[in-house]
Coordinates of C-alpha atoms in Angstrom, one line a residue:
M1 CA 91.7 65.0 150.3
G2 CA 92.2 61.5 151.8
S3 CA 91.2 57.9 152.0
A4 CA 88.1 56.4 153.6
E5 CA 87.8 52.8 154.8
R6 CA 84.8 50.8 153.4
A7 CA 84.0 49.4 156.8
G8 CA 83.9 52.9 158.3
G9 CA 81.0 54.2 156.1
L10 CA 80.8 55.5 152.6
P11 CA 81.7 59.1 151.8
R12 CA 78.9 61.3 150.5
R13 CA 78.1 60.8 146.9
A14 CA 80.4 62.8 144.7
V15 CA 78.7 66.0 143.6
L16 CA 79.1 67.0 140.0
L17 CA 78.7 70.7 139.7
G18 CA 78.1 72.9 136.7
A19 CA 78.1 72.2 133.0
L20 CA 80.9 71.5 130.5
A21 CA 82.6 74.7 129.6
G22 CA 84.3 75.1 126.3
A23 CA 83.9 71.4 125.3
A24 CA 84.6 72.2 121.6
G25 CA 88.3 72.5 121.0
V26 CA 89.4 71.0 124.3
A27 CA 92.9 69.7 124.0
A28 CA 93.2 65.9 123.6
G29 CA 95.8 65.4 126.3
A30 CA 94.7 64.9 129.9
E31 CA 96.6 67.9 131.2
G32 CA 95.2 70.0 128.4
C33 CA 91.7 69.1 129.5
A34 CA 92.4 70.1 133.1
R35 CA 94.2 73.3 132.2
R36 CA 91.2 74.6 130.2
G37 CA 88.8 73.7 133.0
A38 CA 86.5 71.9 130.6
A39 CA 84.4 70.4 133.4
R40 CA 83.7 71.7 136.9
V41 CA 83.6 68.9 139.4
E42 CA 83.8 69.4 143.2
R43 CA 85.0 65.9 144.1
L44 CA 86.0 62.6 142.5
T45 CA 86.0 59.4 144.6
I46 CA 88.2 56.5 143.5
A47 CA 87.2 53.0 144.7
T48 CA 90.4 50.9 145.2
G49 CA 90.7 47.6 147.1
P50 CA 91.6 46.0 150.5
R51 CA 94.7 46.2 152.6
G52 CA 97.7 44.4 150.9
A53 CA 96.1 44.6 147.4
V54 CA 97.5 46.0 144.1
F55 CA 94.1 47.7 143.4
R56 CA 94.6 49.9 146.5
E57 CA 98.2 50.8 145.5
I58 CA 97.4 51.6 141.9
G59 CA 94.3 53.5 142.9
G60 CA 96.3 55.5 145.4
A61 CA 98.9 56.3 142.8
L62 CA 96.3 57.4 140.3
A63 CA 94.7 59.7 142.9
G64 CA 98.0 61.4 143.4
Y65 CA 98.5 62.1 139.8
L66 CA 95.0 63.3 139.3
R67 CA 95.4 65.9 142.1
D68 CA 98.1 67.5 139.8
V69 CA 96.2 67.0 136.6
L70 CA 92.8 68.2 137.9
P71 CA 93.7 71.1 140.2
G72 CA 90.8 72.4 142.3
I73 CA 89.1 69.1 142.4
E74 CA 89.1 67.1 145.6
I75 CA 90.3 63.5 144.9
D76 CA 89.4 60.9 147.5
T77 CA 90.3 57.2 147.6
L78 CA 87.9 54.7 149.1
A79 CA 89.3 51.4 150.5
T80 CA 86.9 48.6 149.3
H81 CA 86.6 44.8 149.1
A82 CA 87.7 45.1 145.4
S83 CA 86.0 44.1 142.1
S84 CA 82.4 43.3 142.9
D85 CA 82.3 45.9 145.7
N86 CA 83.7 48.5 143.3
L87 CA 81.0 47.7 140.7
R88 CA 78.2 48.2 143.2
L89 CA 79.7 51.4 144.5
L90 CA 79.9 52.8 140.9
A91 CA 76.4 51.7 140.0
E92 CA 75.0 53.3 143.2
G93 CA 76.9 56.5 142.6
E94 CA 79.0 56.2 145.8
A95 CA 82.2 56.2 143.7
D96 CA 83.1 57.8 140.4
I97 CA 86.1 55.7 139.3
G98 CA 87.3 52.2 140.2
P99 CA 89.0 49.0 138.8
T100 CA 87.4 45.6 138.5
S101 CA 88.4 42.2 137.1
L102 CA 86.7 41.7 133.7
D103 CA 85.0 38.4 134.7
A104 CA 83.2 40.1 137.6
F105 CA 81.4 42.6 135.3
D106 CA 77.8 41.8 134.6
P107 CA 76.7 43.1 131.1
D108 CA 73.4 43.9 132.6
T109 CA 75.0 46.4 135.1
A110 CA 73.7 49.9 134.4
G111 CA 75.3 53.2 135.0
V112 CA 79.0 52.2 134.5
A113 CA 81.4 52.5 131.5
A114 CA 85.0 51.6 130.8
L115 CA 87.9 54.0 130.7
C116 CA 90.5 51.5 129.7
R117 CA 92.0 48.1 130.2
L118 CA 94.7 48.1 132.8
Y119 CA 96.8 45.0 133.5
D120 CA 96.1 41.3 134.0
S121 CA 95.7 39.6 137.4
Y122 CA 96.9 36.1 138.1
L123 CA 95.2 33.6 140.3
H124 CA 97.6 32.7 143.2
L125 CA 96.9 29.5 145.2
M126 CA 99.5 29.8 148.0
V127 CA 100.3 27.2 150.6
P128 CA 103.0 26.6 153.1
A129 CA 106.1 25.2 151.4
D130 CA 105.7 21.8 153.3
S131 CA 102.0 21.5 152.6
E132 CA 100.6 18.2 151.2
V133 CA 98.5 20.3 148.8
R134 CA 100.1 19.7 145.4
E135 CA 97.1 20.4 143.2
L136 CA 93.6 21.9 143.6
A137 CA 92.0 18.6 144.2
D138 CA 94.1 18.1 147.3
L139 CA 92.4 21.1 148.9
D140 CA 89.0 19.3 148.8
G141 CA 87.6 19.5 152.4
G142 CA 90.3 22.0 153.4
R143 CA 90.1 25.5 154.8
A144 CA 91.1 28.4 152.5
S145 CA 90.6 32.1 152.2
L146 CA 88.8 33.0 149.0
G147 CA 89.7 36.7 149.3
A148 CA 87.6 39.5 150.7
E149 CA 83.9 39.4 150.4
D150 CA 82.7 40.9 147.1
S151 CA 86.3 40.7 145.7
G152 CA 87.2 39.5 142.3
T153 CA 89.1 36.7 144.0
E154 CA 86.0 35.4 145.7
Y155 CA 84.0 35.7 142.4
T156 CA 86.6 33.8 140.4
V157 CA 87.4 31.1 143.0
R158 CA 83.7 30.3 143.5
R159 CA 83.4 29.8 139.7
L160 CA 86.5 27.6 139.8
A161 CA 85.1 25.5 142.6
E162 CA 81.8 25.1 140.9
L163 CA 83.4 24.1 137.6
T164 CA 85.8 21.5 139.2
G165 CA 83.5 20.3 142.1
V166 CA 86.2 20.9 144.7
E167 CA 84.6 21.6 148.1
I168 CA 86.5 24.1 150.2
E169 CA 85.6 25.4 153.7
P170 CA 85.7 29.1 152.8
L171 CA 86.9 32.1 154.7
L172 CA 86.5 35.6 153.3
L173 CA 89.6 37.6 154.2
N174 CA 91.4 40.4 152.5
Q175 CA 94.9 39.7 151.2
A176 CA 96.7 40.9 154.3
G177 CA 94.3 38.9 156.6
S178 CA 94.7 35.8 154.4
A179 CA 98.5 36.0 154.7
E180 CA 98.3 36.4 158.5
E181 CA 96.0 33.3 158.8
L182 CA 98.2 31.2 156.5
E183 CA 101.3 32.1 158.4
A184 CA 99.6 31.2 161.7
G185 CA 98.5 27.8 160.4
R186 CA 94.8 28.5 160.8
I187 CA 94.0 27.9 157.1
D188 CA 95.4 25.5 154.6
A189 CA 95.7 27.8 151.7
M190 CA 95.0 31.3 150.4
F191 CA 93.7 32.4 147.0
S192 CA 94.4 35.8 145.6
L193 CA 93.5 37.1 142.1
T194 CA 95.8 40.0 141.8
G195 CA 98.7 41.7 140.0
V196 CA 102.2 40.3 140.3
P197 CA 103.8 40.9 142.7
T198 CA 101.1 41.6 145.3
P199 CA 102.3 43.3 148.5
A200 CA 100.7 40.9 151.0
I201 CA 102.3 37.9 149.5
V202 CA 105.7 39.6 149.0
G203 CA 105.8 40.4 152.7
L204 CA 104.7 36.9 153.7
A205 CA 107.3 35.2 151.5
E206 CA 110.0 37.3 153.1
R207 CA 109.3 35.7 156.5
F208 CA 107.5 32.4 155.8
P209 CA 108.3 29.5 153.3
L210 CA 105.7 29.5 150.6
R211 CA 104.8 27.5 147.5
A212 CA 102.4 28.3 144.7
V213 CA 100.1 25.4 143.5
D214 CA 100.0 24.7 139.7
L215 CA 96.6 25.4 138.2
Q216 CA 97.2 24.6 134.6
R217 CA 94.4 22.1 134.1
E218 CA 91.9 24.4 135.9
A219 CA 93.1 27.4 133.9
D220 CA 92.4 25.5 130.7
R221 CA 88.9 24.5 131.8
M222 CA 88.1 28.1 132.9
A223 CA 89.4 29.5 129.6
D224 CA 87.2 27.0 127.7
S225 CA 84.2 28.0 129.7
R226 CA 84.6 31.8 129.1
P227 CA 87.4 32.5 126.6
E228 CA 86.6 36.2 126.5
V229 CA 87.7 36.8 130.1
Y230 CA 89.9 33.8 131.2
Y231 CA 93.4 33.1 129.9
P232 CA 96.0 30.5 130.9
G233 CA 99.1 32.3 132.2
T234 CA 102.3 31.8 134.2
L235 CA 103.0 33.1 137.7
S236 CA 106.6 34.3 137.6
G237 CA 109.3 32.6 139.6
T238 CA 110.9 36.0 140.3
A239 CA 107.9 37.6 142.0
Y240 CA 108.2 36.1 145.5
R241 CA 111.2 34.9 147.5
G242 CA 111.6 31.1 147.2
V243 CA 108.5 30.5 145.1
R244 CA 108.9 28.6 141.9
P245 CA 107.0 29.5 138.7
V246 CA 103.6 27.7 138.1
R247 CA 100.9 27.8 135.4
T248 CA 97.7 29.5 136.4
L249 CA 94.7 31.5 135.3
S250 CA 94.9 35.2 134.3
V251 CA 92.0 37.8 134.1
P252 CA 92.2 41.3 132.6
N253 CA 91.4 44.3 134.8
V254 CA 89.5 47.3 133.5
L255 CA 89.2 50.8 135.0
L256 CA 85.6 51.9 135.2
A257 CA 83.7 55.1 135.7
R258 CA 80.2 56.2 136.3
A259 CA 78.5 56.5 132.9
D260 CA 77.4 60.1 133.8
L261 CA 80.9 61.3 134.6
P262 CA 81.5 64.3 132.3
D263 CA 83.2 63.4 129.1
D264 CA 86.1 65.8 129.7
I265 CA 86.9 64.4 133.1
A266 CA 86.7 60.9 131.7
E267 CA 89.1 61.9 129.0
A268 CA 91.5 63.5 131.5
V269 CA 91.5 60.4 133.7
T270 CA 92.1 58.1 130.8
G271 CA 95.0 60.2 129.5
T272 CA 96.5 60.3 133.0
V273 CA 96.5 56.5 133.3
F274 CA 98.6 56.2 130.1
D275 CA 100.8 59.2 130.6
K276 CA 101.7 58.1 134.1
A277 CA 102.0 54.3 133.6
P278 CA 105.8 54.4 133.3
A279 CA 106.1 56.3 136.5
M280 CA 103.7 53.9 138.3
A281 CA 105.7 51.0 137.0
R282 CA 108.7 52.1 138.9
T283 CA 107.0 51.0 142.1
R284 CA 104.2 48.8 140.8
P285 CA 105.5 46.5 138.1
E286 CA 102.0 45.6 136.9
A287 CA 101.6 49.1 135.5
A288 CA 104.2 48.2 132.8
Q289 CA 101.4 46.2 131.1
I290 CA 99.4 49.4 130.6
N291 CA 99.6 50.5 127.0
V292 CA 97.4 52.1 124.4
R293 CA 97.4 49.1 122.1
T294 CA 95.7 46.8 124.7
G295 CA 94.0 49.6 126.7
I296 CA 91.1 49.9 124.3
A297 CA 90.2 46.2 124.7
T298 CA 87.5 46.4 127.5
G299 CA 85.5 43.4 126.5
A300 CA 81.8 43.5 127.2
V301 CA 82.1 46.8 129.1
P302 CA 80.9 49.8 126.9
M303 CA 83.5 52.5 126.6
H304 CA 82.8 55.9 128.1
P305 CA 82.5 58.6 125.4
G306 CA 85.3 60.7 127.0
A307 CA 87.7 57.7 127.0
A308 CA 86.8 56.9 123.4
R309 CA 87.6 60.5 122.5
W310 CA 91.1 60.2 124.1
F311 CA 91.8 57.0 122.2
R312 CA 90.7 58.6 118.9
S313 CA 93.1 61.5 119.6
Q314 CA 96.0 59.0 119.8
K315 CA 95.6 57.9 116.1
P316 CA 98.2 59.5 113.8

């Protein structure tokens, strides 16, 4: 059991062994599924995200809970570049479970299905507190990190730049690297599409004066362009030391699985997400958004039959 870095090579494709045993009458709860041994799986690999990202922390927490819920199954976490990277890894069979931002999902992607909606990410445009950048247009011609390559941040910010015509000299850095470069004065701004608060920005704000740039106009335009995945939102003024609240763009995140993941395993994972959300929220505030009412809203992503079975079991 452990974690593998994306840059260090992918782990061997997770091997699914055996057939479903006793599928009929399997208990609806996740722990019930595991206790009855409904599916025999040797290993599950969870794609997460880069250093300093909420995806990595949420994925790591889920892995810990699944080791208890699915005894005898090796649960690995894989550090990735986030959304687009996770989608590719799932489609290629190199990961079994992983989160993505909803806007990064291509409806033509084959081989993946949704387990549930998680929490919403908010687009952060962070600059030094004394920066002359007061709105997105002021960043025209400037240098900014657009997030890690193949991340949801890169995907969304490139769409935003195309829509608004703002030209940015881009760097592709993960959240921790972006924070380091901003603090050193080597970039003018950093973008991050992530849950709130996100670890890399929390740490940066503790030691470096920061300001968030208001993106209300841009959020409205993005929401008009794709209302099914983009929503105006507010970046809280209590998330980061010294950073005032601003209007911005929000995007839902969904937890995906390989479409061929056995139904009973998909059901167990889905149940674990909701059963353990309150515990996760004690250290990751974003997890407080995870609830059954919104969890079934996975947009254009087809729901995995095992996840659908879990949601049906929750009806009175």
